[in-house]
C-alpha atoms as a printed R data frame, in Angstrom:
    type eleno elety resid chain resno       x      y       z
1   ATOM     1    CA   MET     A     1   0.000  0.000   0.000
2   ATOM     2    CA   GLY     A     2   1.708  3.196  -1.201
3   ATOM     3    CA   VAL     A     3   1.416  6.580   0.425
4   ATOM     4    CA   PHE     A     4   1.723  9.751  -1.644
5   ATOM     5    CA   ALA     A     5   1.955 13.423  -0.750
6   ATOM     6    CA   ALA     A     6   1.855 16.798  -2.472
7   ATOM     7    CA   LEU     A     7   2.894 20.322  -1.568
8   ATOM     8    CA   ASP     A     8   1.170 23.527  -2.634
9   ATOM     9    CA   VAL     A     9   3.957 26.021  -1.988
10  ATOM    10    CA   SER     A    10   3.511 29.718  -1.287
11  ATOM    11    CA   GLN     A    11   5.940 32.254   0.118
12  ATOM    12    CA   GLU     A    12   4.774 31.978   3.730
13  ATOM    13    CA   GLU     A    13   2.935 28.666   4.092
14  ATOM    14    CA   THR     A    14   2.844 25.310   2.333
15  ATOM    15    CA   ALA     A    15  -0.286 23.179   2.161
16  ATOM    16    CA   ILE     A    16   0.431 19.440   2.440
17  ATOM    17    CA   CYS     A    17  -1.931 16.612   1.552
18  ATOM    18    CA   LEU     A    18  -1.249 12.913   2.217
19  ATOM    19    CA   VAL     A    19  -3.269 10.298   0.288
20  ATOM    20    CA   GLY     A    20  -3.341  6.512   0.217
21  ATOM    21    CA   ALA     A    21  -3.090  4.130  -2.711
22  ATOM    22    CA   GLU     A    22  -6.880  4.261  -3.277
23  ATOM    23    CA   GLY     A    23  -7.007  8.057  -3.230
24  ATOM    24    CA   GLU     A    24  -8.325  8.450   0.319
25  ATOM    25    CA   ILE     A    25  -7.074 11.499   2.203
26  ATOM    26    CA   LEU     A    26  -4.935 10.438   5.169
27  ATOM    27    CA   ALA     A    27  -3.842 13.821   6.515
28  ATOM    28    CA   GLU     A    28  -3.775 17.518   5.648
29  ATOM    29    CA   ALA     A    29  -1.987 20.484   7.157
30  ATOM    30    CA   LYS     A    30  -0.390 23.858   6.565
31  ATOM    31    CA   VAL     A    31   3.208 24.326   7.678
32  ATOM    32    CA   PRO     A    32   5.740 27.138   7.218
33  ATOM    33    CA   THR     A    33   7.562 27.092   3.890
34  ATOM    34    CA   CYS     A    34  10.690 25.621   5.435
35  ATOM    35    CA   PRO     A    35  12.417 22.350   4.423
36  ATOM    36    CA   ASP     A    36  12.809 21.265   8.059
37  ATOM    37    CA   ALA     A    37   9.136 21.842   8.869
38  ATOM    38    CA   ILE     A    38   7.979 19.969   5.744
39  ATOM    39    CA   ALA     A    39  10.375 17.050   6.266
40  ATOM    40    CA   ASP     A    40   9.439 16.736   9.957
41  ATOM    41    CA   TRP     A    41   5.700 16.707   9.197
42  ATOM    42    CA   LEU     A    42   6.135 13.986   6.570
43  ATOM    43    CA   ALA     A    43   8.417 11.918   8.830
44  ATOM    44    CA   LYS     A    44   5.864 11.914  11.645
45  ATOM    45    CA   ARG     A    45   2.861 10.956   9.512
46  ATOM    46    CA   ALA     A    46   4.322  8.921   6.645
47  ATOM    47    CA   ALA     A    47   7.908  7.830   7.061
48  ATOM    48    CA   ASP     A    48   7.518  5.442   4.095
49  ATOM    49    CA   VAL     A    49   5.994  7.972   1.683
50  ATOM    50    CA   GLU     A    50   6.551  6.805  -1.890
51  ATOM    51    CA   ARG     A    51   6.473 10.117  -3.758
52  ATOM    52    CA   VAL     A    52   6.069 13.772  -2.834
53  ATOM    53    CA   GLY     A    53   5.133 16.174  -5.596
54  ATOM    54    CA   MET     A    54   5.143 19.940  -5.992
55  ATOM    55    CA   GLU     A    55   4.660 22.298  -8.920
56  ATOM    56    CA   THR     A    56   7.488 24.159 -10.578
57  ATOM    57    CA   GLY     A    57   7.766 27.728  -9.349
58  ATOM    58    CA   PRO     A    58  10.121 30.350  -7.909
59  ATOM    59    CA   LEU     A    59  10.837 28.310  -4.763
60  ATOM    60    CA   ALA     A    60  10.932 24.901  -6.456
61  ATOM    61    CA   VAL     A    61  14.704 24.708  -6.997
62  ATOM    62    CA   TRP     A    62  15.530 25.662  -3.413
63  ATOM    63    CA   LEU     A    63  12.945 23.311  -1.882
64  ATOM    64    CA   TRP     A    64  13.841 20.405  -4.179
65  ATOM    65    CA   ASN     A    65  17.523 20.586  -3.282
66  ATOM    66    CA   ALA     A    66  16.845 21.057   0.442
67  ATOM    67    CA   LEU     A    67  14.283 18.226   0.653
68  ATOM    68    CA   THR     A    68  16.439 15.889  -1.423
69  ATOM    69    CA   LYS     A    69  19.255 16.367   1.104
70  ATOM    70    CA   ARG     A    70  16.761 15.348   3.803
71  ATOM    71    CA   ARG     A    71  15.983 12.139   1.867
72  ATOM    72    CA   VAL     A    72  12.454 13.176   0.919
73  ATOM    73    CA   PRO     A    73  11.449 11.547  -2.440
74  ATOM    74    CA   ILE     A    74  10.481 14.890  -3.943
75  ATOM    75    CA   ILE     A    75   9.598 15.417  -7.605
76  ATOM    76    CA   CYS     A    76   8.665 18.565  -9.514
77  ATOM    77    CA   LEU     A    77   5.535 18.543 -11.663
78  ATOM    78    CA   ASP     A    78   5.291 20.650 -14.786
79  ATOM    79    CA   ALA     A    79   3.051 23.540 -13.723
80  ATOM    80    CA   ARG     A    80   1.310 23.712 -17.111
81  ATOM    81    CA   HIS     A    81   0.280 20.059 -16.932
82  ATOM    82    CA   ALA     A    82  -0.817 20.334 -13.315
83  ATOM    83    CA   ASN     A    83  -2.862 23.447 -14.088
84  ATOM    84    CA   ALA     A    84  -4.852 21.544 -16.712
85  ATOM    85    CA   VAL     A    85  -6.106 19.243 -13.932
86  ATOM    86    CA   LEU     A    86  -6.452 21.773 -11.124
87  ATOM    87    CA   LYS     A    87  -8.552 24.205 -13.161
88  ATOM    88    CA   MET     A    88 -11.353 21.614 -13.213
89  ATOM    89    CA   MET     A    89 -11.978 22.287  -9.529
90  ATOM    90    CA   PRO     A    90 -14.810 24.793  -8.958
91  ATOM    91    CA   ASN     A    91 -13.104 26.385  -5.938
92  ATOM    92    CA   LYS     A    92  -9.414 27.220  -5.924
93  ATOM    93    CA   THR     A    93  -7.795 27.106  -2.501
94  ATOM    94    CA   ASP     A    94  -4.399 25.986  -1.273
95  ATOM    95    CA   ARG     A    95  -5.962 22.920   0.330
96  ATOM    96    CA   HIS     A    96  -7.801 21.946  -2.858
97  ATOM    97    CA   ASP     A    97  -4.658 22.468  -4.929
98  ATOM    98    CA   ALA     A    98  -2.678 20.206  -2.580
99  ATOM    99    CA   ARG     A    99  -5.417 17.560  -2.845
100 ATOM   100    CA   GLY     A   100  -5.395 17.719  -6.633
101 ATOM   101    CA   LEU     A   101  -1.611 17.537  -6.826
102 ATOM   102    CA   ALA     A   102  -1.620 14.550  -4.467
103 ATOM   103    CA   GLN     A   103  -4.031 12.679  -6.764
104 ATOM   104    CA   ILE     A   104  -1.842 13.499  -9.776
105 ATOM   105    CA   VAL     A   105   1.200 12.133  -7.954
106 ATOM   106    CA   ARG     A   106  -0.719  8.999  -6.937
107 ATOM   107    CA   THR     A   107  -1.925  8.189 -10.456
108 ATOM   108    CA   GLY     A   108   1.397  8.971 -12.116
109 ATOM   109    CA   TRP     A   109  -0.254 11.177 -14.750
110 ATOM   110    CA   PHE     A   110   2.349 13.886 -14.673
111 ATOM   111    CA   LYS     A   111   5.495 15.053 -16.383
112 ATOM   112    CA   ALA     A   112   8.421 15.453 -14.005
113 ATOM   113    CA   ALA     A   113  10.393 18.666 -14.498
114 ATOM   114    CA   ARG     A   114  14.156 18.377 -14.395
115 ATOM   115    CA   ILE     A   115  16.051 20.309 -11.738
116 ATOM   116    CA   LYS     A   116  19.398 21.393 -13.117
117 ATOM   117    CA   SER     A   117  22.764 21.466 -11.403
118 ATOM   118    CA   HIS     A   118  23.835 24.271  -9.084
119 ATOM   119    CA   GLU     A   119  26.485 25.383 -11.599
120 ATOM   120    CA   ALA     A   120  23.872 25.761 -14.345
121 ATOM   121    CA   TYR     A   121  21.720 28.021 -12.180
122 ATOM   122    CA   VAL     A   122  24.723 30.130 -11.135
123 ATOM   123    CA   ASN     A   123  25.795 30.641 -14.761
124 ATOM   124    CA   ARG     A   124  22.245 31.413 -15.815
125 ATOM   125    CA   ALA     A   125  21.904 33.968 -12.993
126 ATOM   126    CA   MET     A   126  25.079 35.677 -14.234
127 ATOM   127    CA   LEU     A   127  23.769 35.851 -17.801
128 ATOM   128    CA   THR     A   128  20.333 37.047 -16.672
129 ATOM   129    CA   ALA     A   129  21.880 39.797 -14.539
130 ATOM   130    CA   ARG     A   130  23.958 40.987 -17.494
131 ATOM   131    CA   ASP     A   131  20.941 40.925 -19.818
132 ATOM   132    CA   THR     A   132  18.950 42.980 -17.299
133 ATOM   133    CA   LEU     A   133  21.716 45.573 -17.055
134 ATOM   134    CA   VAL     A   134  21.974 45.804 -20.848
135 ATOM   135    CA   GLY     A   135  18.219 46.419 -20.994
136 ATOM   136    CA   MET     A   136  18.558 49.179 -18.395
137 ATOM   137    CA   ARG     A   137  21.343 50.810 -20.413
138 ATOM   138    CA   VAL     A   138  19.256 50.765 -23.572
139 ATOM   139    CA   LYS     A   139  16.260 52.188 -21.705
140 ATOM   140    CA   LEU     A   140  18.376 55.016 -20.265
141 ATOM   141    CA   GLU     A   141  19.780 55.899 -23.677
142 ATOM   142    CA   ASN     A   142  16.309 55.946 -25.228
143 ATOM   143    CA   GLU     A   143  15.057 58.094 -22.346
144 ATOM   144    CA   ILE     A   144  17.859 60.603 -22.897
145 ATOM   145    CA   ARG     A   145  17.102 60.782 -26.619
146 ATOM   146    CA   GLY     A   146  13.374 61.217 -25.973
147 ATOM   147    CA   LEU     A   147  13.776 63.934 -23.328
148 ATOM   148    CA   LEU     A   148  16.135 65.918 -25.540
149 ATOM   149    CA   LYS     A   149  13.603 65.892 -28.385
150 ATOM   150    CA   THR     A   150  11.136 67.616 -26.068
151 ATOM   151    CA   PHE     A   151  13.471 70.613 -26.016
152 ATOM   152    CA   GLY     A   152  14.245 70.481 -29.734
153 ATOM   153    CA   VAL     A   153  17.657 68.808 -29.425
154 ATOM   154    CA   MET     A   154  18.204 65.926 -31.851
155 ATOM   155    CA   PHE     A   155  20.723 63.426 -30.576
156 ATOM   156    CA   GLY     A   156  21.492 61.807 -33.925
157 ATOM   157    CA   LYS     A   157  24.655 59.839 -34.578
158 ATOM   158    CA   ARG     A   158  28.161 61.158 -34.233
159 ATOM   159    CA   VAL     A   159  31.649 59.707 -34.456
160 ATOM   160    CA   GLY     A   160  32.847 58.803 -30.984
161 ATOM   161    CA   GLY     A   161  29.756 57.072 -29.650
162 ATOM   162    CA   PHE     A   162  26.920 57.909 -27.304
163 ATOM   163    CA   LYS     A   163  28.963 59.363 -24.443
164 ATOM   164    CA   ARG     A   164  30.859 61.827 -26.623
165 ATOM   165    CA   ARG     A   165  27.668 63.090 -28.280
166 ATOM   166    CA   ALA     A   166  25.913 63.450 -24.902
167 ATOM   167    CA   THR     A   167  28.856 65.452 -23.544
168 ATOM   168    CA   GLU     A   168  28.707 67.771 -26.567
169 ATOM   169    CA   ILE     A   169  25.009 68.404 -25.967
170 ATOM   170    CA   ILE     A   170  25.357 69.001 -22.203
171 ATOM   171    CA   THR     A   171  28.271 71.428 -22.595
172 ATOM   172    CA   GLY     A   172  27.023 73.096 -25.768
173 ATOM   173    CA   GLU     A   173  23.385 72.964 -26.849
174 ATOM   174    CA   LEU     A   174  21.996 72.855 -23.284
175 ATOM   175    CA   ALA     A   175  23.983 75.897 -22.219
176 ATOM   176    CA   VAL     A   176  20.906 78.027 -22.978
177 ATOM   177    CA   ALA     A   177  18.892 75.981 -20.460
178 ATOM   178    CA   PRO     A   178  21.235 75.332 -17.514
179 ATOM   179    CA   GLU     A   179  18.401 73.979 -15.346
180 ATOM   180    CA   LEU     A   180  18.344 70.859 -17.582
181 ATOM   181    CA   ILE     A   181  22.029 70.062 -17.202
182 ATOM   182    CA   PRO     A   182  21.771 68.352 -13.745
183 ATOM   183    CA   ILE     A   183  18.966 66.136 -15.070
184 ATOM   184    CA   PHE     A   184  20.941 64.794 -18.011
185 ATOM   185    CA   GLU     A   185  24.152 64.569 -15.990
186 ATOM   186    CA   ALA     A   186  22.316 62.310 -13.523
187 ATOM   187    CA   LEU     A   187  21.110 60.064 -16.352
188 ATOM   188    CA   MET     A   188  24.598 59.895 -17.865
189 ATOM   189    CA   HIS     A   189  26.111 59.075 -14.471
190 ATOM   190    CA   ALA     A   190  23.625 56.221 -14.052
191 ATOM   191    CA   ARG     A   191  24.513 54.980 -17.543
192 ATOM   192    CA   SER     A   192  28.239 55.039 -16.686
193 ATOM   193    CA   GLU     A   193  27.633 53.006 -13.521
194 ATOM   194    CA   ILE     A   194  25.619 50.421 -15.438
195 ATOM   195    CA   LEU     A   195  28.325 50.161 -18.102
196 ATOM   196    CA   ALA     A   196  30.897 49.526 -15.359
197 ATOM   197    CA   ARG     A   197  28.760 46.719 -13.897
198 ATOM   198    CA   ILE     A   198  28.276 45.209 -17.375
199 ATOM   199    CA   ALA     A   199  32.035 45.271 -17.952
200 ATOM   200    CA   ALA     A   200  32.601 43.545 -14.597
201 ATOM   201    CA   LEU     A   201  30.126 40.790 -15.468
202 ATOM   202    CA   ASP     A   202  31.686 40.420 -18.915
203 ATOM   203    CA   GLY     A   203  35.016 39.787 -17.214
204 ATOM   204    CA   LYS     A   204  33.478 37.097 -14.999
205 ATOM   205    CA   ILE     A   205  31.786 35.466 -17.985
206 ATOM   206    CA   ARG     A   206  35.066 35.347 -19.902
207 ATOM   207    CA   ALA     A   207  36.815 33.871 -16.865
208 ATOM   208    CA   VAL     A   208  34.167 31.144 -16.525
209 ATOM   209    CA   ALA     A   209  34.307 30.409 -20.255
210 ATOM   210    CA   LYS     A   210  38.090 30.079 -20.088
211 ATOM   211    CA   GLN     A   211  37.864 27.443 -17.343
212 ATOM   212    CA   HIS     A   212  34.776 25.597 -18.644
213 ATOM   213    CA   GLY     A   213  35.704 22.868 -21.127
214 ATOM   214    CA   THR     A   214  32.201 22.535 -22.609
215 ATOM   215    CA   VAL     A   215  31.862 26.287 -23.170
216 ATOM   216    CA   ARG     A   216  35.242 26.392 -24.935
217 ATOM   217    CA   LEU     A   217  34.161 23.438 -27.085
218 ATOM   218    CA   LEU     A   218  30.907 25.105 -28.166
219 ATOM   219    CA   MET     A   219  32.713 28.348 -28.953
220 ATOM   220    CA   THR     A   220  34.439 26.628 -31.872
221 ATOM   221    CA   ALA     A   221  31.121 26.905 -33.770
222 ATOM   222    CA   PRO     A   222  30.671 30.038 -35.938
223 ATOM   223    CA   GLY     A   223  28.805 32.941 -34.362
224 ATOM   224    CA   VAL     A   224  28.959 31.353 -30.902
225 ATOM   225    CA   GLY     A   225  30.732 33.455 -28.280
226 ATOM   226    CA   PRO     A   226  31.052 32.936 -24.527
227 ATOM   227    CA   ILE     A   227  27.565 34.274 -23.738
228 ATOM   228    CA   THR     A   228  25.803 32.052 -26.276
229 ATOM   229    CA   ALA     A   229  27.882 29.017 -25.300
230 ATOM   230    CA   MET     A   230  27.160 29.543 -21.593
231 ATOM   231    CA   ALA     A   231  23.462 30.092 -22.273
232 ATOM   232    CA   VAL     A   232  23.187 26.828 -24.217
233 ATOM   233    CA   THR     A   233  25.228 24.937 -21.612
234 ATOM   234    CA   ALA     A   234  23.044 26.242 -18.783
235 ATOM   235    CA   ALA     A   235  19.859 25.436 -20.729
236 ATOM   236    CA   PHE     A   236  20.830 21.819 -21.493
237 ATOM   237    CA   ASP     A   237  22.864 21.240 -18.295
238 ATOM   238    CA   ASP     A   238  23.528 17.608 -19.241
239 ATOM   239    CA   ALA     A   239  24.334 16.364 -22.742
240 ATOM   240    CA   GLU     A   240  22.667 13.031 -21.985
241 ATOM   241    CA   ARG     A   241  19.254 14.483 -21.216
242 ATOM   242    CA   PHE     A   242  18.239 14.010 -24.884
243 ATOM   243    CA   ASN     A   243  18.445 10.666 -26.655
244 ATOM   244    CA   ARG     A   244  18.759 12.476 -29.978
245 ATOM   245    CA   SER     A   245  20.357 15.827 -30.715
246 ATOM   246    CA   SER     A   246  17.404 16.710 -32.955
247 ATOM   247    CA   SER     A   247  15.333 17.123 -29.769
248 ATOM   248    CA   ALA     A   248  17.444 20.131 -28.762
249 ATOM   249    CA   GLY     A   249  15.664 22.422 -31.228
250 ATOM   250    CA   ALA     A   250  12.234 21.463 -29.907
251 ATOM   251    CA   TYR     A   251  13.404 21.876 -26.303
252 ATOM   252    CA   LEU     A   252  14.361 25.496 -27.003
253 ATOM   253    CA   GLY     A   253  11.095 26.222 -28.826
254 ATOM   254    CA   LEU     A   254  12.632 26.479 -32.300
255 ATOM   255    CA   THR     A   255  10.314 23.978 -34.034
256 ATOM   256    CA   PRO     A   256   6.777 24.639 -35.371
257 ATOM   257    CA   ARG     A   257   3.698 23.897 -33.317
258 ATOM   258    CA   ARG     A   258   1.616 21.023 -34.639
259 ATOM   259    CA   TYR     A   259  -2.197 20.885 -34.658
260 ATOM   260    CA   GLU     A   260  -4.052 17.861 -36.006
261 ATOM   261    CA   SER     A   261  -7.684 16.941 -35.487
262 ATOM   262    CA   GLY     A   262  -9.748 14.898 -37.959
263 ATOM   263    CA   GLU     A   263  -9.284 16.394 -41.389
264 ATOM   264    CA   ILE     A   264  -7.375 19.387 -40.014
265 ATOM   265    CA   SER     A   265  -3.594 19.133 -40.059
266 ATOM   266    CA   ARG     A   266  -1.378 22.177 -39.963
267 ATOM   267    CA   ASN     A   267   1.929 23.518 -38.697
268 ATOM   268    CA   GLY     A   268   2.011 26.830 -36.883
269 ATOM   269    CA   ARG     A   269   4.750 29.198 -35.839
270 ATOM   270    CA   ILE     A   270   7.567 28.047 -33.610
271 ATOM   271    CA   SER     A   271   6.461 27.062 -30.113
272 ATOM   272    CA   LYS     A   272   8.813 29.478 -28.265
273 ATOM   273    CA   SER     A   273   8.853 27.104 -25.310
274 ATOM   274    CA   GLY     A   274  11.848 26.503 -23.102
275 ATOM   275    CA   ASP     A   275  14.706 28.876 -22.403
276 ATOM   276    CA   ARG     A   276  13.945 32.245 -23.992
277 ATOM   277    CA   PHE     A   277  17.418 33.688 -23.400
278 ATOM   278    CA   ALA     A   278  19.216 30.740 -25.023
279 ATOM   279    CA   ARG     A   279  16.816 30.930 -27.971
280 ATOM   280    CA   LYS     A   280  17.549 34.654 -28.381
281 ATOM   281    CA   CYS     A   281  21.309 34.038 -28.277
282 ATOM   282    CA   LEU     A   282  21.087 31.345 -30.953
283 ATOM   283    CA   TYR     A   283  18.982 33.642 -33.160
284 ATOM   284    CA   GLU     A   284  21.619 36.383 -32.789
285 ATOM   285    CA   ALA     A   285  24.329 33.869 -33.727
286 ATOM   286    CA   ALA     A   286  22.335 32.884 -36.823
287 ATOM   287    CA   ASN     A   287  21.879 36.546 -37.715
288 ATOM   288    CA   ALA     A   288  25.642 37.087 -37.418
289 ATOM   289    CA   ILE     A   289  26.366 34.163 -39.738
290 ATOM   290    CA   LEU     A   290  24.013 35.514 -42.394
291 ATOM   291    CA   SER     A   291  24.611 39.261 -42.024
292 ATOM   292    CA   ARG     A   292  28.315 39.448 -41.205
293 ATOM   293    CA   LYS     A   293  29.274 36.540 -43.429
294 ATOM   294    CA   LEU     A   294  31.193 34.657 -40.775
295 ATOM   295    CA   GLY     A   295  32.999 31.438 -41.870
296 ATOM   296    CA   VAL     A   296  31.162 28.285 -42.984
297 ATOM   297    CA   PRO     A   297  30.086 29.318 -46.521
298 ATOM   298    CA   ARG     A   298  28.188 26.058 -47.084
299 ATOM   299    CA   LEU     A   299  26.100 26.652 -43.970
300 ATOM   300    CA   ARG     A   300  25.383 30.223 -45.018
301 ATOM   301    CA   GLU     A   301  24.371 29.077 -48.499
302 ATOM   302    CA   TRP     A   302  21.979 26.553 -46.928
303 ATOM   303    CA   ALA     A   303  20.324 29.342 -44.903
304 ATOM   304    CA   GLN     A   304  20.255 31.698 -47.893
305 ATOM   305    CA   ALA     A   305  18.420 29.061 -49.935
306 ATOM   306    CA   ILE     A   306  15.735 28.939 -47.220
307 ATOM   307    CA   ALA     A   307  15.620 32.762 -47.164
308 ATOM   308    CA   GLY     A   308  14.954 32.759 -50.909
309 ATOM   309    CA   ARG     A   309  11.913 30.482 -50.403
310 ATOM   310    CA   THR     A   310  10.407 31.719 -47.130
311 ATOM   311    CA   GLY     A   311  12.164 34.961 -46.189
312 ATOM   312    CA   PRO     A   312  15.174 35.934 -44.038
313 ATOM   313    CA   ARG     A   313  13.434 35.729 -40.648
314 ATOM   314    CA   LYS     A   314  12.403 32.113 -41.079
315 ATOM   315    CA   ALA     A   315  15.844 31.324 -42.445
316 ATOM   316    CA   LYS     A   316  17.451 32.712 -39.285
317 ATOM   317    CA   VAL     A   317  15.104 30.641 -37.107
318 ATOM   318    CA   ALA     A   318  15.959 27.526 -39.107
319 ATOM   319    CA   LEU     A   319  19.652 28.287 -38.780
320 ATOM   320    CA   ALA     A   320  19.252 28.854 -35.029
321 ATOM   321    CA   ARG     A   321  17.590 25.439 -34.705
322 ATOM   322    CA   LYS     A   322  20.393 23.857 -36.725
323 ATOM   323    CA   LEU     A   323  22.946 25.495 -34.439
324 ATOM   324    CA   ALA     A   324  21.142 24.171 -31.341
325 ATOM   325    CA   VAL     A   325  21.173 20.633 -32.728
326 ATOM   326    CA   THR     A   326  24.816 20.929 -33.779
327 ATOM   327    CA   LEU     A   327  25.970 22.325 -30.437
328 ATOM   328    CA   HIS     A   328  24.284 19.473 -28.578
329 ATOM   329    CA   ALA     A   329  25.863 16.912 -30.917
330 ATOM   330    CA   MET     A   330  29.271 18.529 -30.404
331 ATOM   331    CA   TRP     A   331  28.769 18.305 -26.638
332 ATOM   332    CA   ARG     A   332  27.672 14.661 -26.697
333 ATOM   333    CA   THR     A   333  30.544 13.541 -28.893
334 ATOM   334    CA   ASN     A   334  33.101 15.990 -27.440
335 ATOM   335    CA   THR     A   335  33.983 17.090 -30.970
336 ATOM   336    CA   THR     A   336  34.851 20.569 -32.207
337 ATOM   337    CA   PHE     A   337  32.853 22.159 -34.994
338 ATOM   338    CA   ARG     A   338  33.378 20.758 -38.498
339 ATOM   339    CA   GLU     A   339  31.592 22.442 -41.369
340 ATOM   340    CA   ALA     A   340  31.624 19.367 -43.599
341 ATOM   341    CA   ALA     A   341  29.851 17.259 -40.966
342 ATOM   342    CA   MET     A   342  27.259 19.974 -40.319
343 ATOM   343    CA   ALA     A   343  26.522 20.662 -43.980
C-alpha cells in the first residue's frame, strides 16, 4: 500500500496533503515554507511515503535541493500540466490544490520537471543579470534621446559614440537651459555606472568560459561566443538528457507547433517554449552568420536558400535550430565544430 503526498507552496505557508493508494485522504496540514518543517511533518505521519510532488515555481529549486538532502522523495511537476487538472476544480484554494496535486502524484499522470545542477543556475543567474543591465542601459539611452527631443535637441549619430555626443550636448546645446544640465548629468552618471557593472560581469563570464571545457568546445562553432555558449550549456545542463540531438531544437522552442484533429492538419509558428534567453542568443548567432558573413560558406548558403523560399526571418530561425542541434551533438561527442559534418 503506497502513500503519496503533495505540496502547494507559497511564500509563507505550504499546504500538504497525504493520500493513500486508493485516493483516500490520510492527513492535511499547513506548515511554514521551510524544508525542516515539511520534512518533519512527513516523517511523523508517513515515514515510508513513496512520492512527494510539488509544482514548478520560484521556490521549487531551493525546496527540491533542500528536501532531497533530507531524503524526501520529492519530484517537480510541470506547472502547465498540473494546471490543466487543477482548473477543473470549482473552488481554488491551497488545500484543494494540494489535494489535486496529491491525486496526480498517486496516479502517475504527470510530467516530471528536471532540476538542473547548481552550476547551471549560477551561470544562468550571471547571464540574466547581465541581460537585465543591458536592458537598463538601452532604456536610459532611449530616455535621454526622448527627453532631448522635447526641447528640440536631436541626438542623432556622431563619431565617438553615445557618451561623446551626450557630452557635446550638455556642454554646448543645453547651455541656454542650464536647469536641464543636472537632469541629463544624472542620467549619464547612471549609464556610466551600469556600463561599469556590465564590464565587470563580462570579465566574470570570460573567466568562466576560459575554465569551462564545454563552453570552450561550443565556442568553436561560428557565431557562438562565450555568452551564447554559456546560455546553451546552462539550458541543457547535461548532454545526456536528450536521446537524440534533434530534440534540442524542440526543447528550445525552435520547431513549429503542430495541430491535427480529424481532417485538419497544420503547422504553426515556432512554439517558443523553453529557455527564452538561449533561444535569443542562438537567433543572434544565426543573424551574425548571415549578415556578417562569418565562416562556414556552405552553412550560409543553406540558410540563404531557405531565405529565398520563405524569407530571411524564417531562415534565421531555421539556422538557429540547426545550431542548437549541432551544439548538442558537439557536446555529446566531445567534438569541435566541423563544417563538412554539419553541412
